[in-house]
């Protein structure tokens, strides 16, 4: 029996793409996360919440907004990969092959960072399908989220210490 690309792929197959089941799970989890973040962030826009906005609360919500945008970007990349069939990915690999790559020896799909990598016979790898802006934008948004969350924690801690009147552990 001869195995074909359509019927079977082993873990060592050099022409692997993303697993469709993995893509669907990631899309579902990402869409659910994005909906939850969007609902929460829109709830923060209610007039009673806007009146009580403080720098600490703003620095709490900015990371959530950054995470929502990062999740949307990742979902966009996942959709592009899901909607691009294996044959189209192979054609894209061939079309975007740099001149110094004599031939293609494989293709693989990575989830982190999200990309479809074409592997050349000379060891040169290059990305196709997923736009080049997704990974750097994702990294920048996650960095902003982390810095703002840390800033929010510092401001919250200062407020608690100032309300307590004495430095040290805060008891509730």
Short mmCIF file of C-alpha atoms in Angstrom, two decimals, residues 44-124:
data_model
loop_
_atom_site.label_atom_id
_atom_site.label_comp_id
_atom_site.label_asym_id
_atom_site.label_seq_id
_atom_site.Cartn_x
_atom_site.Cartn_y
_atom_site.Cartn_z
CA UNK A 44 -16.37 49.38 31.12
CA UNK A 45 -17.80 52.06 28.80
CA UNK A 46 -21.07 52.30 30.77
CA UNK A 47 -21.56 55.85 32.13
CA UNK A 48 -21.38 54.79 35.78
CA UNK A 49 -18.03 53.07 35.13
CA UNK A 50 -16.59 56.00 33.18
CA UNK A 51 -17.32 58.38 36.07
CA UNK A 52 -15.21 56.26 38.44
CA UNK A 53 -12.27 55.77 36.08
CA UNK A 54 -8.87 56.14 37.73
CA UNK A 55 -5.35 55.70 36.34
CA UNK A 56 -5.22 52.30 38.03
CA UNK A 57 -8.41 51.19 36.30
CA UNK A 58 -7.22 52.59 32.97
CA UNK A 59 -3.97 50.66 33.29
CA UNK A 60 -6.03 47.58 34.11
CA UNK A 61 -8.20 47.90 31.00
CA UNK A 62 -5.48 48.87 28.50
CA UNK A 63 -3.79 45.44 28.77
CA UNK A 64 -7.15 43.78 28.21
CA UNK A 65 -7.67 45.91 25.11
CA UNK A 66 -4.17 45.01 23.90
CA UNK A 67 -4.93 41.32 24.51
CA UNK A 68 -8.19 41.63 22.57
CA UNK A 69 -6.41 43.20 19.59
CA UNK A 70 -3.61 40.59 19.78
CA UNK A 71 -6.21 37.82 19.88
CA UNK A 72 -8.01 39.30 16.87
CA UNK A 73 -4.73 39.43 14.92
CA UNK A 74 -3.93 35.84 15.82
CA UNK A 75 -7.43 34.75 14.77
CA UNK A 76 -6.95 36.57 11.45
CA UNK A 77 -3.75 34.60 10.85
CA UNK A 78 -5.43 31.33 11.85
CA UNK A 79 -8.27 32.01 9.41
CA UNK A 80 -5.81 32.69 6.60
CA UNK A 81 -4.03 29.40 7.31
CA UNK A 82 -7.30 27.46 7.60
CA UNK A 83 -8.74 28.87 4.38
CA UNK A 84 -5.56 28.22 2.40
CA UNK A 85 -5.47 24.64 1.21
CA UNK A 86 -2.29 22.56 1.19
CA UNK A 87 -1.93 22.88 -2.57
CA UNK A 88 -2.24 26.66 -2.38
CA UNK A 89 0.38 26.76 0.40
CA UNK A 90 2.72 24.67 -1.75
CA UNK A 91 2.18 27.01 -4.70
CA UNK A 92 2.83 30.02 -2.46
CA UNK A 93 6.07 28.38 -1.28
CA UNK A 94 7.17 27.97 -4.87
CA UNK A 95 6.13 31.48 -5.93
CA UNK A 96 7.92 33.20 -3.03
CA UNK A 97 11.03 30.99 -3.18
CA UNK A 98 14.14 33.22 -3.04
CA UNK A 99 16.62 32.89 -5.89
CA UNK A 100 19.31 31.40 -3.64
CA UNK A 101 17.10 28.41 -2.70
CA UNK A 102 17.67 25.67 -5.31
CA UNK A 103 14.65 23.56 -4.31
CA UNK A 104 12.09 22.99 -1.58
CA UNK A 105 12.47 20.02 0.75
CA UNK A 106 9.59 20.59 3.16
CA UNK A 107 6.91 22.77 4.69
CA UNK A 108 5.78 23.00 8.28
CA UNK A 109 3.19 24.88 10.25
CA UNK A 110 3.98 26.52 13.58
CA UNK A 111 1.40 27.88 16.02
CA UNK A 112 3.80 30.00 18.11
CA UNK A 113 4.71 32.15 16.31
CA UNK A 114 1.94 31.58 13.81
CA UNK A 115 3.51 30.83 10.44
CA UNK A 116 3.78 28.47 7.50
CA UNK A 117 7.47 27.82 6.90
CA UNK A 118 8.86 26.63 3.58
CA UNK A 119 12.16 24.76 3.97
CA UNK A 120 14.79 25.04 1.27
CA UNK A 121 17.38 22.41 0.35
CA UNK A 122 20.19 24.77 1.38
CA UNK A 123 18.78 25.22 4.91
CA UNK A 124 17.14 28.57 4.15
#
